[in-house]
């Protein structure tokens, strides 16, 4: 493991992660000793519209993958409509490689609870939900405990801190389906239906939970709010880049010495992140990587210096997504990695629309054939043709995301496919695993 240089270490900007190493950081006493709930006291003295303006001024963009401007989203909620308003926190975190929300909720659940209260006050919601992945039992337990602690201190419930503002916060555990991270499927699941995406428009801002105005935001988005309230929009914008402001938690996994979460200003490069993580594992050279989870097109060693912000990654032909960088080396096979991701998308496809349901089913079978040494040159055209029929033709982003690693691996690593097809690489799958491939 190599030691990062001081100038690279200076790239670390612990904001959302700064309490994680404090003893008992998840308890309300520790949280309050570290500025906890100071932002709430400040926010409740402000007019809700001024809070929405503050979030707009900060340039905060959603941390759930699409980077939509948060203040703008809050501003879409109609006011004075006489309907209940809801805030729903998306804590489903199912994107392969992504592990930023789970540690945040486990180590610092009160920052999310405080963010929920402030955001609900801003959009005039009296009921909020945190929809958390079913398997995340430990994080859900910590969250429920934090909610009870906040309630006991008068930060939640009726007449919060004597201001007349009421908020009930419910932690709801899902059943563990990737599609339930898609915001409209999440709302259906929360209402007790099978989690499948809804047709849009109408959008959740007017017809969300129980057909009422609803904001759906990611855990990291909402947990950023107390910091912006305390530090101000200019301080937030002093981190990151012009159009991608603030710090971001990058999850690093794969062939690096020290995998984990590294919080840096948006725009840090993979070269710098790998240095922070102690370098590549001994004997491994970087070959390909995902900038933001498996739904984002692969990048290669040529992209080590791409700024990892929304614009920089888009200019390099990929998507910033959830900043889940999965790092693969010269000892990993891009064809096999893509096949494993496709198995995931095929399994998680909700089946509502034909391109995603059928396309992923067939692509998995083509990959099995190639990896078993029985592929043909036409299979590569079939894969691209299938992706062409899924991308932009699916009902939701799951279908689009499934095509990312297929098209990008064929763009950068076609030779690896040809090596299987032309017999230069030994088959990775046996005839037994080929069942149903033809
Ligand atoms: C298949 C699929 C899965 C998703 N999973 C998540 C997730 O686990 N967490 C999340 O915050 N957003 C997820 N999203 C994005 C949400 O639909 C939505 O854009 C996000 O929650 C909005 O929050 P933000 O504006 O704070 O980023 C997913 C989208 C798709 C298409
Ligand atoms: S794209 Fe896939 S996950 Fe999304 S609605 Fe269609 S079948 Fe369901």
Coordinates of C-alpha atoms and ligand atoms in Angstrom, one line a residue:
X1 CA 0.0 0.0 0.0
X2 CA 1.3 3.4 -0.9
X3 CA 0.9 6.5 1.2
X4 CA -1.0 9.4 -0.4
X5 CA 1.0 12.6 -0.9
X6 CA 0.0 15.6 1.3
X7 CA -1.4 17.5 -1.7
X8 CA -3.7 14.5 -2.5
X9 CA -4.7 14.0 1.1
X10 CA -5.8 17.7 1.1
X11 CA -8.4 16.7 -1.5
X12 CA -10.4 14.9 1.3
X13 CA -13.2 17.2 2.5
X14 CA -15.0 15.4 5.3
X15 CA -18.4 17.0 5.7
X16 CA -21.1 14.3 5.7
X17 CA -18.6 11.8 6.9
X18 CA -16.9 14.0 9.5
X19 CA -18.7 12.4 12.5
X20 CA -18.4 8.8 11.4
X21 CA -15.3 8.1 13.5
X22 CA -16.6 9.8 16.7
X23 CA -17.5 7.3 19.5
X24 CA -21.2 6.6 19.5
X25 CA -21.8 9.1 16.7
X26 CA -25.2 7.6 16.2
X27 CA -26.5 8.6 19.6
X28 CA -28.2 11.9 20.0
X29 CA -25.9 13.1 22.8
X30 CA -22.8 12.7 20.6
X31 CA -24.6 14.3 17.7
X32 CA -25.6 17.3 19.7
X33 CA -22.1 17.8 21.0
X34 CA -21.0 18.0 17.4
X35 CA -23.4 20.8 16.3
X36 CA -26.3 18.4 15.9
X37 CA -29.7 20.0 15.6
X38 CA -28.2 23.5 15.6
X39 CA -29.2 23.8 11.9
X40 CA -32.8 22.8 12.8
X41 CA -33.1 25.6 15.4
X42 CA -31.7 28.1 12.8
X43 CA -34.0 26.8 10.0
X44 CA -37.2 26.9 12.1
X45 CA -36.6 30.7 12.5
X46 CA -36.5 31.2 8.8
X47 CA -39.4 31.4 6.3
X48 CA -39.8 28.0 4.4
X49 CA -39.5 29.8 1.1
X50 CA -36.2 31.3 2.2
X51 CA -34.9 27.8 2.9
X52 CA -35.9 26.6 -0.5
X53 CA -34.1 29.6 -1.9
X54 CA -31.0 28.8 0.2
X55 CA -30.9 25.3 -1.3
X56 CA -31.3 26.7 -4.8
X57 CA -28.4 29.2 -4.1
X58 CA -26.2 26.4 -2.9
X59 CA -26.5 24.6 -6.2
X60 CA -27.1 21.2 -4.3
X61 CA -27.9 18.5 -6.9
X62 CA -29.5 15.2 -6.0
X63 CA -27.0 12.5 -4.8
X64 CA -29.3 9.6 -6.0
X65 CA -27.8 9.4 -9.5
X66 CA -29.4 11.9 -11.8
X67 CA -28.1 15.1 -10.2
X68 CA -31.4 17.0 -10.4
X69 CA -31.2 20.5 -8.7
X70 CA -32.7 19.9 -5.2
X71 CA -34.0 23.5 -4.6
X72 CA -35.8 23.5 -7.9
X73 CA -37.4 20.2 -7.0
X74 CA -38.6 21.5 -3.7
X75 CA -39.9 24.6 -5.5
X76 CA -42.2 22.5 -7.7
X77 CA -44.4 21.6 -4.7
X78 CA -47.6 23.6 -5.0
X79 CA -48.3 25.8 -2.0
X80 CA -51.7 26.6 -0.5
X81 CA -53.3 23.7 -2.4
X82 CA -54.9 22.3 0.7
X83 CA -53.5 18.8 0.1
X84 CA -51.1 17.0 2.4
X85 CA -47.4 17.2 1.3
X86 CA -44.9 14.4 1.8
X87 CA -41.2 14.0 1.9
X88 CA -39.9 10.6 1.0
X89 CA -36.2 9.7 1.5
X90 CA -34.9 7.2 -1.0
X91 CA -32.7 4.9 1.1
X92 CA -33.0 1.9 -1.1
X93 CA -29.4 2.0 -2.3
X94 CA -29.4 -1.0 -4.6
X95 CA -27.1 0.1 -7.4
X96 CA -24.2 -2.4 -7.6
X97 CA -21.0 -1.0 -6.1
X98 CA -22.8 1.8 -4.3
X99 CA -22.2 2.0 -0.5
X100 CA -22.5 5.6 0.6
X101 CA -26.0 5.9 2.1
X102 CA -25.8 2.8 4.2
X103 CA -22.7 3.8 6.2
X104 CA -24.2 7.3 6.6
X105 CA -27.4 5.9 8.1
X106 CA -25.5 3.5 10.3
X107 CA -22.9 6.0 11.7
X108 CA -24.7 9.3 11.6
X109 CA -28.5 8.7 11.4
X110 CA -29.3 12.0 13.1
X111 CA -27.9 14.0 10.2
X112 CA -30.5 12.4 8.0
X113 CA -33.3 12.9 10.6
X114 CA -32.3 16.5 11.0
X115 CA -32.2 17.0 7.2
X116 CA -35.7 15.4 7.0
X117 CA -37.2 17.8 9.5
X118 CA -35.7 20.9 7.8
X119 CA -36.7 19.7 4.3
X120 CA -40.2 18.9 5.5
X121 CA -40.6 22.3 7.1
X122 CA -39.4 23.9 3.8
X123 CA -41.9 22.1 1.6
X124 CA -44.7 22.2 4.3
X125 CA -44.9 18.5 4.8
X126 CA -46.2 17.1 8.1
X127 CA -45.4 13.5 7.4
X128 CA -42.1 12.1 6.0
X129 CA -40.9 8.6 5.2
X130 CA -37.5 7.0 4.9
X131 CA -37.8 4.0 2.6
X132 CA -34.9 1.8 3.5
X133 CA -33.8 -1.4 1.8
X134 CA -35.1 -4.5 3.6
X135 CA -31.7 -6.2 4.0
X136 CA -30.3 -3.1 5.8
X137 CA -31.5 -4.3 9.1
X138 CA -28.7 -2.7 11.2
X139 CA -29.1 0.8 9.5
X140 CA -32.9 0.6 9.9
X141 CA -32.5 -0.2 13.6
X142 CA -30.1 2.8 14.1
X143 CA -32.6 5.1 12.2
X144 CA -35.6 4.0 14.2
X145 CA -33.6 4.6 17.4
X146 CA -32.6 8.0 16.1
X147 CA -36.2 8.9 15.4
X148 CA -37.2 7.8 18.9
X149 CA -34.4 9.9 20.4
X150 CA -35.3 12.9 18.3
X151 CA -39.0 12.5 19.3
X152 CA -38.1 12.4 23.0
X153 CA -36.1 15.6 22.7
X154 CA -39.0 17.5 21.0
X155 CA -37.3 17.6 17.5
X156 CA -40.0 15.5 16.0
X157 CA -43.8 15.1 16.7
X158 CA -46.2 17.9 17.6
X159 CA -45.2 21.5 18.0
X160 CA -41.5 21.0 17.3
X161 CA -39.4 23.2 19.6
X162 CA -42.5 25.3 20.3
X163 CA -42.8 26.6 16.7
X164 CA -46.2 25.0 16.0
X165 CA -44.6 22.8 13.2
X166 CA -45.7 19.1 13.4
X167 CA -43.9 16.2 11.8
X168 CA -44.3 12.5 11.9
X169 CA -41.3 10.5 10.5
X170 CA -41.8 6.8 9.6
X171 CA -38.9 4.5 8.8
X172 CA -40.3 1.9 6.3
X173 CA -38.3 -1.2 5.3
X174 CA -38.8 -2.4 1.8
X175 CA -38.5 -6.0 0.7
X176 CA -35.2 -5.6 -1.2
X177 CA -35.9 -5.0 -4.9
X178 CA -33.6 -2.8 -7.1
X179 CA -36.6 -1.4 -8.9
X180 CA -38.0 0.0 -5.7
X181 CA -35.2 2.6 -5.8
X182 CA -36.8 4.1 -8.9
X183 CA -38.8 6.9 -7.3
X184 CA -42.3 6.1 -8.6
X185 CA -41.9 2.3 -8.0
X186 CA -40.8 3.3 -4.5
X187 CA -44.0 5.3 -4.0
X188 CA -46.2 2.3 -5.2
X189 CA -44.3 0.0 -2.9
X190 CA -44.8 2.4 0.0
X191 CA -48.5 2.5 -0.7
X192 CA -48.5 -1.3 -0.4
X193 CA -48.6 -2.2 -4.1
X194 CA -46.1 -4.2 -6.1
X195 CA -43.1 -2.0 -6.8
X196 CA -43.4 -1.0 -10.5
X197 CA -42.7 2.4 -12.1
X198 CA -45.6 4.8 -12.8
X199 CA -46.3 6.5 -16.0
X200 CA -45.1 10.2 -15.9
X201 CA -46.5 12.8 -16.2
X202 CA -48.0 13.4 -13.7
X203 CA -44.9 13.8 -11.7
X204 CA -44.5 13.1 -7.9
X205 CA -44.3 16.9 -7.3
X206 CA -48.1 17.1 -7.9
X207 CA -49.2 13.4 -7.8
X208 CA -46.8 11.5 -5.6
X209 CA -47.6 9.5 -2.5
X210 CA -51.3 9.0 -2.2
X211 CA -51.7 11.3 -5.2
X212 CA -50.4 14.2 -3.2
X213 CA -47.5 16.6 -3.8
X214 CA -44.3 14.7 -2.8
X215 CA -40.6 15.3 -2.9
X216 CA -38.4 12.2 -3.3
X217 CA -34.8 12.7 -2.4
X218 CA -31.8 10.6 -1.8
X219 CA -30.2 10.1 1.7
X220 CA -27.1 12.0 0.8
X221 CA -29.1 14.9 -0.6
X222 CA -31.2 15.3 2.5
X223 CA -28.3 14.7 4.9
X224 CA -26.5 17.7 3.1
X225 CA -29.2 20.1 4.1
X226 CA -28.3 20.8 7.8
X227 CA -24.7 21.6 6.7
X228 CA -25.9 24.1 4.1
X229 CA -28.2 25.7 6.6
X230 CA -25.3 26.1 9.1
X231 CA -22.5 26.9 6.6
X232 CA -24.4 28.9 4.0
X233 CA -24.6 28.6 0.2
X234 CA -21.3 30.2 -0.5
X235 CA -19.4 27.8 1.8
X236 CA -21.1 24.9 0.1
X237 CA -20.2 26.2 -3.3
X238 CA -16.5 26.7 -2.2
X239 CA -16.3 22.9 -2.6
X240 CA -16.7 21.0 -5.9
X241 CA -16.9 22.7 -9.3
X242 CA -19.0 25.5 -10.7
X243 CA -22.0 23.4 -11.8
X244 CA -21.5 20.5 -9.4
X245 CA -21.1 22.1 -6.0
X246 CA -20.3 20.6 -2.7
X247 CA -18.6 17.4 -1.3
X248 CA -19.5 13.9 -2.5
X249 CA -19.0 10.5 -0.9
X250 CA -17.1 8.3 -3.5
X251 CA -17.4 4.6 -2.8
X252 CA -14.3 2.8 -4.0
X253 CA -14.3 -1.0 -4.4
X254 CA -12.3 -3.6 -6.3
X255 CA -8.6 -4.0 -7.0
X256 CA -7.4 -1.2 -4.7
X257 CA -5.4 -1.5 -1.5
X258 CA -7.9 0.2 0.8
X259 CA -11.6 0.1 -0.4
X260 CA -14.1 2.3 1.3
X261 CA -15.8 5.7 1.3
X262 CA -13.8 8.8 0.4
X263 CA -15.5 12.2 0.7
X264 CA -14.0 14.8 -1.6
X265 CA -15.2 17.9 -3.5
X266 CA -17.0 17.0 -6.7
X267 CA -14.5 17.0 -9.5
X268 CA -11.8 14.9 -7.9
X269 CA -10.2 12.4 -10.3
X270 CA -9.9 8.7 -10.2
X271 CA -6.1 9.0 -10.1
X272 CA -6.4 11.0 -6.9
X273 CA -9.0 8.7 -5.4
X274 CA -6.8 5.6 -6.1
X275 CA -3.9 7.4 -4.4
X276 CA -6.1 8.1 -1.4
X277 CA -7.0 4.5 -1.3
X278 CA -3.4 3.5 -1.0
X279 CA -2.9 2.6 -4.7
X280 CA -3.9 -0.5 -6.7
X281 CA -3.4 -3.9 -5.1
X282 CA 0.1 -5.2 -5.7
X283 CA 0.6 -6.7 -9.1
X284 CA -2.6 -5.1 -10.6
X285 CA -2.9 -2.5 -13.3
X286 CA -6.1 -0.5 -13.8
X287 CA -8.0 -1.7 -16.8
X288 CA -11.6 -0.6 -16.5
X289 CA -13.9 1.0 -14.0
X290 CA -17.4 2.4 -13.4
X291 CA -17.7 6.0 -12.4
X292 CA -21.1 5.7 -10.8
X293 CA -22.2 2.1 -10.4
X294 CA -23.0 -0.6 -12.9
X295 CA -25.6 1.4 -14.8
X296 CA -22.9 3.9 -16.0
X297 CA -20.8 3.2 -19.1
X298 CA -17.3 1.8 -18.3
X299 CA -14.3 4.0 -18.5
X300 CA -10.7 2.9 -18.9
X301 CA -7.1 3.8 -17.8
X302 CA -7.3 6.6 -20.3
X303 CA -9.9 8.4 -18.1
X304 CA -7.8 8.6 -14.9
X305 CA -7.8 12.4 -15.0
X306 CA -11.4 13.0 -15.9
X307 CA -13.0 15.3 -13.3
X308 CA -15.6 13.2 -11.4
X309 CA -18.4 15.8 -11.5
X310 CA -21.7 15.7 -13.5
X311 CA -20.2 17.5 -16.5
X312 CA -16.8 16.0 -16.6
X313 CA -18.0 12.4 -16.6
X314 CA -20.7 13.2 -19.2
X315 CA -18.0 14.7 -21.5
X316 CA -16.0 11.5 -21.2
X317 CA -19.1 9.5 -22.4
X318 CA -20.4 8.2 -19.1
X319 CA -22.5 9.2 -16.2
X320 CA -21.5 10.3 -12.6
X321 CA -24.4 8.3 -11.2
X322 CA -23.9 7.3 -7.6
X323 CA -20.1 7.9 -7.6
X324 CA -19.6 4.2 -7.0
X325 CA -16.2 3.5 -8.6
X326 CA -15.7 -0.2 -9.1
X327 CA -12.1 -0.7 -10.1
X328 CA -11.0 -3.6 -12.2
X329 CA -7.5 -4.6 -13.3
X330 CA -5.6 -6.3 -16.1
X331 CA -6.5 -9.6 -14.3
X332 CA -10.3 -9.1 -14.7
X333 CA -12.3 -9.8 -17.8
X334 CA -14.7 -7.1 -19.0
X335 CA -16.9 -9.7 -20.8
X336 CA -17.4 -11.7 -17.7
X337 CA -18.0 -8.6 -15.5
X338 CA -20.6 -7.4 -18.0
X339 CA -22.3 -10.8 -18.0
X340 CA -22.5 -10.7 -14.1
X341 CA -24.1 -7.2 -14.2
X342 CA -26.5 -8.4 -16.9
X343 CA -27.6 -11.3 -14.7
X344 CA -28.4 -8.7 -12.1
X345 CA -30.5 -6.5 -14.4
X346 CA -32.3 -9.6 -15.8
X347 CA -33.1 -10.7 -12.3
X348 CA -34.2 -7.3 -11.1
X349 CA -36.2 -6.3 -14.2
X350 CA -39.8 -5.8 -12.9
X351 CA -41.2 -7.2 -16.2
X352 CA -43.5 -4.3 -16.9
X353 CA -42.1 -3.4 -20.3
X354 CA -41.1 -5.7 -23.1
X355 CA -37.7 -4.2 -24.1
X356 CA -36.2 -4.6 -20.7
X357 CA -37.9 -7.8 -19.7
X358 CA -37.1 -9.7 -23.0
X359 CA -34.0 -7.9 -24.0
X360 CA -32.1 -8.6 -20.7
X361 CA -33.3 -12.2 -20.8
X362 CA -31.9 -12.7 -24.3
X363 CA -28.7 -10.8 -23.7
X364 CA -27.8 -13.0 -20.7
X365 CA -28.2 -16.0 -22.9
X366 CA -25.9 -14.6 -25.6
X367 CA -23.3 -13.8 -23.0
X368 CA -23.4 -17.3 -21.6
X369 CA -22.9 -18.6 -25.1
X370 CA -19.9 -16.4 -25.7
X371 CA -18.3 -17.2 -22.3
X372 CA -18.8 -20.9 -23.0
X373 CA -16.7 -20.6 -26.2
X374 CA -19.7 -21.1 -28.4
X375 CA -20.4 -17.5 -29.5
X376 CA -20.4 -16.2 -33.0
X377 CA -19.4 -12.9 -34.7
X378 CA -23.1 -12.2 -35.2
X379 CA -23.7 -12.4 -31.5
X380 CA -21.9 -9.1 -31.1
X381 CA -24.3 -7.4 -33.6
X382 CA -27.2 -9.1 -31.8
X383 CA -26.0 -7.5 -28.5
X384 CA -25.7 -4.0 -30.0
X385 CA -29.0 -4.4 -31.8
X386 CA -30.7 -5.5 -28.6
X387 CA -29.2 -2.6 -26.6
X388 CA -30.5 -0.3 -29.4
X389 CA -34.0 -1.6 -28.8
X390 CA -33.8 -1.3 -25.0
X391 CA -32.0 2.1 -24.6
X392 CA -34.6 4.9 -24.8
X393 CA -37.4 2.5 -25.4
X394 CA -37.8 1.1 -21.8
X395 CA -40.4 2.4 -19.3
X396 CA -37.8 3.4 -16.7
X397 CA -34.1 3.8 -16.2
X398 CA -33.4 0.2 -15.2
X399 CA -33.6 -0.8 -18.9
X400 CA -31.3 2.0 -20.1
X401 CA -28.8 1.3 -17.3
X402 CA -28.6 -2.4 -18.2
X403 CA -27.2 -1.5 -21.7
X404 CA -24.4 0.7 -20.3
X405 CA -21.7 -2.0 -19.7
X406 CA -22.7 -3.9 -22.8
X407 CA -22.2 -1.1 -25.3
X408 CA -19.1 0.4 -23.5
X409 CA -17.3 -2.9 -23.1
X410 CA -17.9 -3.6 -26.8
X411 CA -16.6 -0.1 -27.5
X412 CA -13.4 -0.5 -25.5
X413 CA -12.8 -4.2 -25.3
X414 CA -14.2 -5.8 -28.5
X415 CA -11.0 -7.8 -28.8
X416 CA -11.8 -9.6 -25.5
X417 CA -15.1 -10.7 -27.0
X418 CA -13.4 -11.9 -30.2
X419 CA -10.8 -13.8 -28.1
X420 CA -13.7 -16.0 -26.7
X421 CA -15.4 -16.3 -30.0
X422 CA -12.2 -17.2 -32.0
X423 CA -10.9 -19.6 -29.3
X424 CA -7.9 -17.6 -27.9
X425 CA -9.4 -17.3 -24.4
X426 CA -10.4 -20.5 -22.6
X427 CA -14.2 -20.6 -21.9
X428 CA -15.2 -19.3 -18.5
X429 CA -18.5 -21.1 -18.4
X430 CA -19.1 -24.8 -18.8
X431 CA -21.7 -26.5 -21.0
X432 CA -23.7 -27.1 -17.9
X433 CA -23.9 -23.3 -17.2
X434 CA -25.0 -22.8 -20.8
X435 CA -28.5 -24.2 -20.2
X436 CA -31.1 -22.1 -22.1
X437 CA -28.4 -20.2 -24.0
X438 CA -29.5 -21.2 -27.5
Ligands
LIG1 C1 -33.7 1.4 -11.4 C2 -33.5 2.6 -10.6 C3 -33.0 2.4 -9.3 C4 -32.8 3.6 -8.5 N1 -32.3 3.4 -7.2 C5 -32.1 4.5 -6.4 C6 -31.7 4.3 -5.1 O1 -31.5 3.2 -4.6 N2 -31.5 5.4 -4.3 C7 -31.8 6.7 -4.8 O2 -31.6 7.7 -4.1 N3 -32.1 6.9 -6.1 C8 -32.4 5.8 -6.9 N4 -32.8 6.0 -8.2 C9 -33.1 7.4 -8.6 C10 -34.5 7.8 -8.2 O3 -35.4 7.4 -9.1 C11 -34.6 9.3 -8.0 O4 -34.1 10.0 -9.1 C12 -33.8 9.8 -6.7 O5 -34.2 9.2 -5.6 C13 -34.1 11.3 -6.6 O6 -33.3 11.8 -5.5 P1 -32.2 13.0 -5.6 O7 -32.9 14.0 -6.5 O8 -32.0 13.4 -4.3 O9 -31.1 12.4 -6.3 C14 -33.0 4.9 -9.0 C15 -33.5 5.0 -10.3 C16 -33.7 3.9 -11.1 C17 -34.2 4.1 -12.5
LIG2 S1 -37.4 -0.8 -17.8 FE1 -37.4 -2.9 -16.7 S2 -37.6 -2.3 -14.6 FE2 -38.2 -0.5 -15.8 S3 -40.5 -0.8 -16.1 FE3 -39.5 -1.7 -17.8 S4 -39.3 -3.9 -17.2 FE4 -39.7 -2.7 -15.3

